[in-house]
Each structure stands twice: as C-alpha cells, then as structure tokens.
C-alpha cells in the first residue's frame, strides 16, 4: 500500500489520526510541532513521542521528504533557485528572494504543468503530478533550513497551476497560516492562477486575506487564446466577473500579471483594451518583461514599449508596476532549471 504524507495533515486531521492509533491528543501537538516548527522530516527525530505510537503511524504514513538537489545563487541579487527531488524522483523548483520588506519564497504546486501557456517552460513536458500540501510546505522549510533565514512572504508562483490542485492548496494555506506552525500572515501569501473561474469562486468563499494574482497576459479573448489555452475554456468576461466577486467577498485587491511580449500584446491599443477590461475594478497590474524560453519565439518588449504601456495605464489611474527581474543570471524563466536538469540527467544516463 502507498503510504500517505503525514506532513500534509492539517492539525485537526493529525489529531484524529493520532487518537485513532491510541495516542493522546497532546501527542498530535508534539508531532505537529516537530514537523512544522522544528522542520523534522523523520519520525526518529521526534524523541519525546512514544516509539510505539510513531511505529503505528508509520504503517500508514511517511513524511514525503524533499532532497536539495542543486541550488544556484545569483551573483546579482542573491536570489537562490533550488531544485528539489521528491521521494518518487520527480523534480521541482523553488526560489528564495530577498526584498527590503523581507525574504520571499516562490513555491511550486505541481511537478510540471498541464495548462500549456505558450511562453512558459514549466508546461512543455506536461504535468507529472500534483504536490501534496506537505511538499509545498517542505519547499519553504527546506529553504529556511538551508539559508538559516526567516521567511515573511510566500508566493505560489512556481511550476504548476495551484487551483488545479485545489484540495492540497487549501490544506497548504491552512497549515502555512496556522499559529501552530509557521503562522504566516494570510496577507503575506499570494496565489497565482491562469484563471480557473469555478475555483476562483470557491476560493473567494473562504474569504482568506491572501492576494489573488491572475495571469492575464492579454486583454482580448482572441489574443489570450493565442497565448493561453485556458482562455478557450473561460472567456475574459467570466474571468473578470469572478475577480470582481472575489474583491466583493474578500476586500482584497486583485493583482493582474501581464508579461509583455514584443509584437504580441505590447502596443498602446493593447494597453487601452486592458484598461477597458479592468475598468472600475480594484486592482494592480504587474508588468513583466517576458522571459525568453528556448524553442519559443517570444522576445521581450522594447524599453520604450514597456514605458508607453505603463504610462497609458497610469494616465487612466490604474495602479501599475514593472516587476523587477530577480536572478536573471540563474535560469530566471519558470521551469527552466528543472528542464535543464532533466536534459542533463538524460545525457548522463546515456
Ligand atoms: N499557473 C499559475 C502559477 C504559475 S506561473 C499561473 O499561471 O499564474 C507564474 C507566473 O509566471 C504566471 O503569471 C505566468 O504566466 C508567468 N510566466 C510563465 N512563464 C513566463 C515567462 N517566460 N516570462 C514571464 N512570465 C512567465
């Protein structure tokens, strides 16, 4: 039988598991603390918990471990890009960034991705599998251990579509913000999605205070379909409707991500279409010079085009920033490290 990931059980579920195996409730507190405060990923570390309880638990559960495979450190800004091996051999990436307001970790939610966005490297080989909540947390714990530093912000913007891994995402959010664990403020968490409308609506019902980021990248259905297959499933009108409701329910301003691609979506007409699309919505637009991905013919917009695009939005009182590119020298674009590792691995296997 495949064992389950103990680190993926939110506190209440862990308590049920522990009492089911005859343990007292406070043992669940101890075990939870070991995994989510002390960063233990091994039953043997839990020295204050009776051995027979641990051995019973270990018949059904294990802790899905992450092994640091490589870390690349940017000489420019200290950004660290990690490649972790999962217990079944799948590889995922996570990124550590230092900002003035604190340290930030970018977490992957799936090994690979099925969404097929044309400019994204993570999706080229499709999705291997969803990550468990514990594996999402494990990326943060692993980076904390490696750097010895505190993490104050988490963005679910690595490989994968978090809202396609919805149940695990919710457990991850609950545990990350649980006072019994890292106790991250919901306001310091961002979840980025290509726009699964039903799931955005489901998420809004939780009324979490997290930031929802929408990968928009185009302001008309026609242009968006050319970049993102998901646009065939959800027209922009529906997506923006869900965003408006999200704001109504949560009071949280939406972030729109817009990767500027030369000649594709970066003209003043494009900016105008974007303005019309999001008019009257409490939001923020994050402009990102697209990261060129090998094998895909997309180029970054010229500086002038970027500034003109930004000005156009600002003139219309839209809140806009140009995202600083972190770690340009260490495989910036999403999914590139994982792909390079896979290629290297295949080469060395030959
Ligand atoms: N699936 C989620 C989260 C992962 S992608 C989503 O779509 O939001 C994280 C962000 O990186 C998204 O905004 C995505 O569109 C963007 N991205 C992917 N490849 C990129 C590239 N080559 N250049 C710039 N941004 C990219």
CSV table of C-alpha atoms and ligand atoms in Angstrom, one decimal:
chain,number,residue,atom,x,y,z
A,1,UNK,CA,0.0,0.0,0.0
A,2,UNK,CA,1.2,3.5,-0.9
A,3,UNK,CA,1.8,5.4,2.3
A,4,UNK,CA,0.3,8.8,2.9
A,5,UNK,CA,2.1,12.1,3.7
A,6,UNK,CA,1.9,12.8,7.4
A,7,UNK,CA,3.1,16.4,6.9
A,8,UNK,CA,0.1,17.0,4.7
A,9,UNK,CA,-2.4,16.6,7.5
A,10,UNK,CA,-3.8,19.8,8.9
A,11,UNK,CA,-3.7,19.9,12.8
A,12,UNK,CA,-7.3,18.6,13.3
A,13,UNK,CA,-6.7,15.7,10.9
A,14,UNK,CA,-3.4,14.8,12.6
A,15,UNK,CA,-5.2,14.8,15.9
A,16,UNK,CA,-7.7,12.4,14.5
A,17,UNK,CA,-5.0,10.1,13.2
A,18,UNK,CA,-3.1,10.2,16.4
A,19,UNK,CA,-6.2,9.3,18.6
A,20,UNK,CA,-7.2,6.6,16.1
A,21,UNK,CA,-3.9,4.9,16.8
A,22,UNK,CA,-4.5,5.2,20.5
A,23,UNK,CA,-2.3,8.3,21.2
A,24,UNK,CA,-3.4,11.1,23.4
A,25,UNK,CA,-4.4,14.4,21.8
A,26,UNK,CA,-1.3,16.3,23.1
A,27,UNK,CA,0.9,13.9,21.1
A,28,UNK,CA,-0.6,15.4,18.0
A,29,UNK,CA,0.6,18.8,19.2
A,30,UNK,CA,4.1,17.4,19.7
A,31,UNK,CA,4.2,15.7,16.3
A,32,UNK,CA,2.8,18.8,14.5
A,33,UNK,CA,5.4,20.9,16.2
A,34,UNK,CA,8.2,18.6,15.1
A,35,UNK,CA,7.1,18.7,11.5
A,36,UNK,CA,6.0,22.4,11.2
A,37,UNK,CA,8.2,24.3,13.6
A,38,UNK,CA,11.3,22.2,14.1
A,39,UNK,CA,11.4,21.1,10.5
A,40,UNK,CA,11.7,17.4,11.2
A,41,UNK,CA,11.2,15.1,8.3
A,42,UNK,CA,11.9,11.9,10.1
A,43,UNK,CA,10.0,10.0,12.8
A,44,UNK,CA,13.3,9.3,14.6
A,45,UNK,CA,13.7,13.0,15.3
A,46,UNK,CA,10.5,13.0,17.4
A,47,UNK,CA,12.3,12.0,20.6
A,48,UNK,CA,9.5,13.0,23.1
A,49,UNK,CA,6.9,10.9,21.3
A,50,UNK,CA,6.4,7.2,22.4
A,51,UNK,CA,8.0,4.9,19.9
A,52,UNK,CA,5.0,2.6,19.6
A,53,UNK,CA,2.8,5.5,18.5
A,54,UNK,CA,5.3,6.5,15.9
A,55,UNK,CA,5.7,3.0,14.7
A,56,UNK,CA,1.9,2.6,14.4
A,57,UNK,CA,1.7,5.9,12.5
A,58,UNK,CA,4.5,4.8,10.2
A,59,UNK,CA,2.5,1.8,9.0
A,60,UNK,CA,0.1,4.2,7.3
A,61,UNK,CA,2.1,7.4,6.9
A,62,UNK,CA,5.5,8.6,6.0
A,63,UNK,CA,6.9,12.1,5.6
A,64,UNK,CA,7.3,12.9,1.9
A,65,UNK,CA,10.8,14.2,2.0
A,66,UNK,CA,12.4,16.8,-0.3
A,67,UNK,CA,16.1,16.4,-1.1
A,68,UNK,CA,18.0,19.5,-2.1
A,69,UNK,CA,19.5,18.5,-5.5
A,70,UNK,CA,21.1,21.8,-6.6
A,71,UNK,CA,21.0,25.5,-5.6
A,72,UNK,CA,22.0,28.3,-7.9
A,73,UNK,CA,22.8,31.6,-6.3
A,74,UNK,CA,22.5,34.8,-8.3
A,75,UNK,CA,25.6,37.0,-8.2
A,76,UNK,CA,23.4,40.0,-9.0
A,77,UNK,CA,20.9,40.0,-6.2
A,78,UNK,CA,21.4,36.9,-4.0
A,79,UNK,CA,18.3,35.1,-5.4
A,80,UNK,CA,18.6,31.4,-4.8
A,81,UNK,CA,17.0,28.9,-7.1
A,82,UNK,CA,16.5,25.4,-5.7
A,83,UNK,CA,15.9,22.1,-7.4
A,84,UNK,CA,14.4,19.6,-5.0
A,85,UNK,CA,14.0,15.9,-5.6
A,86,UNK,CA,10.7,14.4,-4.3
A,87,UNK,CA,10.5,11.0,-2.7
A,88,UNK,CA,9.4,9.4,-6.0
A,89,UNK,CA,12.2,11.0,-8.1
A,90,UNK,CA,10.1,13.9,-9.5
A,91,UNK,CA,12.0,17.2,-9.6
A,92,UNK,CA,10.6,20.6,-8.6
A,93,UNK,CA,11.9,24.1,-8.4
A,94,UNK,CA,11.5,26.8,-5.7
A,95,UNK,CA,13.0,30.2,-5.5
A,96,UNK,CA,14.3,32.3,-2.5
A,97,UNK,CA,14.3,36.1,-3.0
A,98,UNK,CA,15.5,38.9,-0.7
A,99,UNK,CA,13.5,42.1,-0.7
A,100,UNK,CA,13.6,45.1,1.5
A,101,UNK,CA,10.4,44.1,3.2
A,102,UNK,CA,11.7,40.6,4.0
A,103,UNK,CA,12.5,37.2,2.4
A,104,UNK,CA,10.2,35.6,0.0
A,105,UNK,CA,9.8,32.0,-1.3
A,106,UNK,CA,8.2,31.1,-4.6
A,107,UNK,CA,6.6,27.6,-4.3
A,108,UNK,CA,5.7,25.1,-6.9
A,109,UNK,CA,2.3,23.5,-6.6
A,110,UNK,CA,2.7,20.7,-9.2
A,111,UNK,CA,5.6,18.8,-10.8
A,112,UNK,CA,5.3,20.2,-14.3
A,113,UNK,CA,2.0,21.7,-15.5
A,114,UNK,CA,-0.9,20.9,-17.8
A,115,UNK,CA,-2.0,24.4,-18.7
A,116,UNK,CA,0.0,24.8,-21.8
A,117,UNK,CA,0.8,28.5,-21.8
A,118,UNK,CA,2.9,29.1,-24.8
A,119,UNK,CA,5.5,31.3,-23.2
A,120,UNK,CA,6.1,29.1,-20.2
A,121,UNK,CA,8.8,26.4,-19.8
A,122,UNK,CA,7.1,24.6,-16.9
A,123,UNK,CA,4.4,23.2,-19.2
A,124,UNK,CA,6.5,21.9,-22.0
A,125,UNK,CA,6.6,18.3,-20.7
A,126,UNK,CA,3.1,18.4,-19.2
A,127,UNK,CA,2.2,17.6,-15.6
A,128,UNK,CA,3.9,14.7,-13.7
A,129,UNK,CA,1.7,15.0,-10.6
A,130,UNK,CA,0.1,17.3,-8.0
A,131,UNK,CA,2.2,18.1,-5.0
A,132,UNK,CA,0.9,17.3,-1.5
A,133,UNK,CA,0.4,20.1,1.0
A,134,UNK,CA,3.4,18.8,2.9
A,135,UNK,CA,5.6,19.0,-0.2
A,136,UNK,CA,4.6,22.6,-0.8
A,137,UNK,CA,5.4,23.4,2.8
A,138,UNK,CA,8.6,21.3,2.6
A,139,UNK,CA,10.0,23.7,0.0
A,140,UNK,CA,9.7,26.5,2.5
A,141,UNK,CA,11.1,24.5,5.4
A,142,UNK,CA,14.0,23.2,3.2
A,143,UNK,CA,14.9,26.8,2.2
A,144,UNK,CA,14.7,28.0,5.8
A,145,UNK,CA,17.0,25.3,6.9
A,146,UNK,CA,19.4,25.9,4.0
A,147,UNK,CA,19.6,29.7,4.4
A,148,UNK,CA,19.0,29.9,8.2
A,149,UNK,CA,16.8,32.8,7.5
A,150,UNK,CA,13.2,33.7,8.3
A,151,UNK,CA,10.6,33.8,5.5
A,152,UNK,CA,8.0,36.5,5.6
A,153,UNK,CA,6.3,36.2,2.2
A,154,UNK,CA,5.2,33.2,0.2
A,155,UNK,CA,4.1,33.3,-3.4
A,156,UNK,CA,2.6,30.2,-5.1
A,157,UNK,CA,4.0,31.1,-8.5
A,158,UNK,CA,6.4,28.3,-9.2
A,159,UNK,CA,5.6,25.5,-11.6
A,160,UNK,CA,2.0,24.2,-11.7
A,161,UNK,CA,-1.5,25.6,-11.6
A,162,UNK,CA,-2.4,25.8,-7.9
A,163,UNK,CA,-6.2,25.9,-8.4
A,164,UNK,CA,-6.0,22.7,-10.3
A,165,UNK,CA,-4.5,21.2,-7.2
A,166,UNK,CA,-7.2,22.8,-5.1
A,167,UNK,CA,-7.7,20.5,-2.1
A,168,UNK,CA,-4.0,20.3,-1.4
A,169,UNK,CA,-3.7,24.1,-1.9
A,170,UNK,CA,-6.3,24.7,0.8
A,171,UNK,CA,-4.6,22.4,3.2
A,172,UNK,CA,-1.3,24.2,2.4
A,173,UNK,CA,-2.9,27.6,3.1
A,174,UNK,CA,-4.4,26.4,6.4
A,175,UNK,CA,-1.2,24.9,7.6
A,176,UNK,CA,1.1,27.7,6.5
A,177,UNK,CA,-1.0,30.3,8.3
A,178,UNK,CA,-1.8,28.1,11.3
A,179,UNK,CA,-0.5,29.6,14.6
A,180,UNK,CA,0.7,26.1,15.5
A,181,UNK,CA,3.1,26.2,12.5
A,182,UNK,CA,5.0,28.9,10.6
A,183,UNK,CA,2.0,31.2,11.3
A,184,UNK,CA,2.5,33.3,8.1
A,185,UNK,CA,0.0,36.2,7.8
A,186,UNK,CA,-2.5,35.5,5.1
A,187,UNK,CA,-1.7,39.0,3.8
A,188,UNK,CA,1.8,37.8,3.1
A,189,UNK,CA,0.7,35.0,0.8
A,190,UNK,CA,0.0,35.3,-2.9
A,191,UNK,CA,-1.7,32.6,-5.0
A,192,UNK,CA,-1.2,33.0,-8.8
A,193,UNK,CA,-3.6,31.4,-11.3
A,194,UNK,CA,-4.1,31.3,-15.0
A,195,UNK,CA,-7.8,31.7,-14.3
A,196,UNK,CA,-9.8,28.7,-13.4
A,197,UNK,CA,-13.1,30.5,-12.8
A,198,UNK,CA,-15.1,28.0,-10.7
A,199,UNK,CA,-12.1,27.6,-8.4
A,200,UNK,CA,-11.6,31.3,-8.0
A,201,UNK,CA,-15.3,31.4,-6.9
A,202,UNK,CA,-14.7,28.5,-4.5
A,203,UNK,CA,-11.6,30.2,-3.1
A,204,UNK,CA,-13.4,33.5,-2.6
A,205,UNK,CA,-15.9,31.7,-0.3
A,206,UNK,CA,-13.1,31.1,2.2
A,207,UNK,CA,-12.6,34.9,2.4
A,208,UNK,CA,-8.9,34.4,3.1
A,209,UNK,CA,-6.9,37.6,3.2
A,210,UNK,CA,-4.4,36.4,0.7
A,211,UNK,CA,-3.6,38.1,-2.6
A,212,UNK,CA,-5.0,36.5,-5.7
A,213,UNK,CA,-2.9,37.1,-8.8
A,214,UNK,CA,-4.4,36.4,-12.2
A,215,UNK,CA,-2.1,35.7,-15.1
A,216,UNK,CA,-3.8,37.7,-17.7
A,217,UNK,CA,-1.2,38.5,-20.4
A,218,UNK,CA,-3.8,39.7,-22.9
A,219,UNK,CA,-6.9,41.9,-22.9
A,220,UNK,CA,-8.9,40.3,-25.7
A,221,UNK,CA,-10.1,36.7,-25.9
A,222,UNK,CA,-8.5,36.4,-29.3
A,223,UNK,CA,-5.1,37.4,-28.2
A,224,UNK,CA,-5.3,35.5,-24.9
A,225,UNK,CA,-6.3,32.3,-26.7
A,226,UNK,CA,-3.2,32.6,-28.8
A,227,UNK,CA,-1.0,32.6,-25.6
A,228,UNK,CA,-3.0,30.6,-23.1
A,229,UNK,CA,-5.2,27.5,-23.9
A,230,UNK,CA,-7.2,28.1,-20.7
A,231,UNK,CA,-8.7,31.1,-22.5
A,232,UNK,CA,-10.7,28.7,-24.6
A,233,UNK,CA,-12.4,27.4,-21.5
A,234,UNK,CA,-13.1,30.7,-19.8
A,235,UNK,CA,-13.8,33.9,-21.7
A,236,UNK,CA,-12.3,37.1,-20.2
A,237,UNK,CA,-15.8,38.4,-19.3
A,238,UNK,CA,-16.3,35.4,-17.0
A,239,UNK,CA,-12.8,35.7,-15.5
A,240,UNK,CA,-13.1,39.4,-14.8
A,241,UNK,CA,-16.6,38.8,-13.3
A,242,UNK,CA,-15.1,36.2,-10.9
A,243,UNK,CA,-12.4,38.7,-10.0
A,244,UNK,CA,-15.0,41.4,-9.2
A,245,UNK,CA,-16.8,38.9,-7.0
A,246,UNK,CA,-13.5,37.9,-5.3
A,247,UNK,CA,-12.9,41.6,-4.4
A,248,UNK,CA,-16.5,41.9,-3.1
A,249,UNK,CA,-16.2,38.9,-0.9
A,250,UNK,CA,-12.7,39.4,0.4
A,251,UNK,CA,-12.0,43.1,0.1
A,252,UNK,CA,-8.6,42.1,-1.4
A,253,UNK,CA,-7.3,44.0,-4.4
A,254,UNK,CA,-6.6,41.7,-7.4
A,255,UNK,CA,-3.2,41.6,-9.0
A,256,UNK,CA,-3.0,41.1,-12.7
A,257,UNK,CA,0.2,39.7,-14.2
A,258,UNK,CA,0.9,40.8,-17.7
A,259,UNK,CA,4.0,39.5,-19.4
A,260,UNK,CA,5.0,42.0,-22.2
A,261,UNK,CA,5.9,40.1,-25.4
A,262,UNK,CA,7.3,42.0,-28.3
A,263,UNK,CA,4.7,42.4,-31.1
A,264,UNK,CA,2.1,40.2,-29.4
A,265,UNK,CA,0.5,42.2,-26.6
A,266,UNK,CA,2.5,45.3,-26.0
A,267,UNK,CA,1.0,48.1,-28.1
A,268,UNK,CA,-0.9,51.2,-26.9
A,269,UNK,CA,-4.1,49.6,-28.3
A,270,UNK,CA,-3.3,46.6,-26.1
A,271,UNK,CA,-2.9,48.9,-23.1
A,272,UNK,CA,-6.2,50.5,-24.0
A,273,UNK,CA,-8.0,47.2,-24.3
A,274,UNK,CA,-6.6,46.2,-20.8
A,275,UNK,CA,-7.8,49.5,-19.4
A,276,UNK,CA,-11.3,48.9,-20.7
A,277,UNK,CA,-11.3,45.3,-19.5
A,278,UNK,CA,-10.4,46.1,-15.9
A,279,UNK,CA,-12.1,49.5,-15.6
A,280,UNK,CA,-13.6,50.1,-12.2
A,281,UNK,CA,-12.0,47.0,-10.6
A,282,UNK,CA,-9.9,47.5,-7.6
A,283,UNK,CA,-6.7,46.0,-8.9
A,284,UNK,CA,-3.0,46.3,-9.5
A,285,UNK,CA,-1.2,45.5,-12.8
A,286,UNK,CA,2.2,43.9,-12.7
A,287,UNK,CA,4.1,44.2,-16.0
A,288,UNK,CA,6.7,41.6,-16.5
A,289,UNK,CA,9.2,41.6,-19.4
A,290,UNK,CA,8.7,38.1,-20.8
A,291,UNK,CA,11.5,35.7,-20.0
A,292,UNK,CA,12.5,34.2,-23.3
A,293,UNK,CA,12.1,30.4,-23.3
A,294,UNK,CA,14.3,28.3,-25.6
A,295,UNK,CA,12.4,26.9,-28.5
A,296,UNK,CA,9.7,29.5,-28.3
A,297,UNK,CA,9.9,32.6,-30.4
A,298,UNK,CA,8.9,35.2,-27.9
A,299,UNK,CA,11.0,38.3,-27.2
A,300,UNK,CA,10.9,41.0,-24.5
A,301,UNK,CA,9.2,44.2,-25.5
A,302,UNK,CA,11.5,47.2,-26.2
A,303,UNK,CA,12.0,49.5,-23.2
A,304,UNK,CA,10.0,52.3,-24.9
A,305,UNK,CA,7.1,50.0,-25.5
A,306,UNK,CA,7.1,48.9,-21.8
A,307,UNK,CA,7.2,52.5,-20.6
A,308,UNK,CA,4.5,53.6,-23.1
A,309,UNK,CA,2.3,50.7,-21.9
A,310,UNK,CA,2.8,51.7,-18.3
A,311,UNK,CA,2.1,55.4,-19.0
A,312,UNK,CA,-1.1,54.6,-20.8
A,313,UNK,CA,-2.4,52.7,-17.8
A,314,UNK,CA,-1.3,55.3,-15.3
A,315,UNK,CA,-3.0,58.0,-17.2
A,316,UNK,CA,-6.2,56.1,-16.7
A,317,UNK,CA,-5.4,55.9,-12.9
A,318,UNK,CA,-4.6,52.2,-13.0
A,319,UNK,CA,-2.1,51.1,-10.4
A,320,UNK,CA,0.8,49.6,-12.2
A,321,UNK,CA,4.4,48.4,-11.5
A,322,UNK,CA,7.1,46.9,-13.7
A,323,UNK,CA,8.3,43.8,-12.0
A,324,UNK,CA,12.0,43.7,-11.1
A,325,UNK,CA,13.5,40.7,-12.6
A,326,UNK,CA,15.3,38.6,-10.0
A,327,UNK,CA,18.0,36.1,-10.6
A,328,UNK,CA,18.4,36.8,-14.3
A,329,UNK,CA,21.7,35.0,-14.3
A,330,UNK,CA,20.3,31.8,-12.8
A,331,UNK,CA,17.7,30.5,-15.2
A,332,UNK,CA,15.1,33.1,-14.5
A,333,UNK,CA,12.2,31.7,-16.5
A,334,UNK,CA,9.8,29.3,-15.0
A,335,UNK,CA,10.6,25.7,-15.2
A,336,UNK,CA,14.0,26.2,-16.9
A,337,UNK,CA,16.1,24.7,-14.1
A,338,UNK,CA,14.0,21.6,-14.0
A,339,UNK,CA,14.2,21.1,-17.7
A,340,UNK,CA,17.9,21.7,-17.8
A,341,UNK,CA,18.4,19.1,-15.0
A,342,UNK,CA,16.2,16.6,-16.9
A,343,UNK,CA,18.3,17.1,-20.1
A,344,UNK,CA,21.5,16.8,-18.1
A,345,UNK,CA,20.2,13.7,-16.4
A,346,UNK,CA,19.2,12.1,-19.7
A,347,UNK,CA,22.6,12.9,-21.1
A,348,UNK,CA,24.4,11.3,-18.2
A,349,UNK,CA,22.2,8.2,-18.3
A,350,UNK,CA,23.1,7.6,-21.9
B,1,LIG,N1,-0.1,28.5,-13.1
B,1,LIG,C1,-0.1,29.7,-12.3
B,1,LIG,C2,1.2,29.9,-11.5
B,1,LIG,C3,2.5,29.5,-12.1
B,1,LIG,S1,3.1,30.6,-13.3
B,1,LIG,C4,-0.3,31.0,-13.1
B,1,LIG,O1,-0.5,30.8,-14.3
B,1,LIG,O2,-0.4,32.1,-12.6
B,1,LIG,C5,3.7,32.0,-12.5
B,1,LIG,C6,3.7,33.3,-13.4
B,1,LIG,O3,4.8,33.3,-14.3
B,1,LIG,C7,2.4,33.4,-14.2
B,1,LIG,O4,2.0,34.7,-14.2
B,1,LIG,C8,3.0,33.0,-15.6
B,1,LIG,O5,2.1,33.5,-16.6
B,1,LIG,C9,4.3,33.6,-15.5
B,1,LIG,N2,5.3,33.2,-16.6
B,1,LIG,C10,5.4,31.9,-17.0
B,1,LIG,N3,6.4,31.9,-18.0
B,1,LIG,C11,6.8,33.1,-18.1
B,1,LIG,C12,7.8,33.7,-18.9
B,1,LIG,N4,8.5,33.0,-19.8
B,1,LIG,N5,8.0,35.1,-18.8
B,1,LIG,C13,7.3,35.8,-17.9
B,1,LIG,N6,6.4,35.3,-17.1
B,1,LIG,C14,6.1,34.0,-17.2
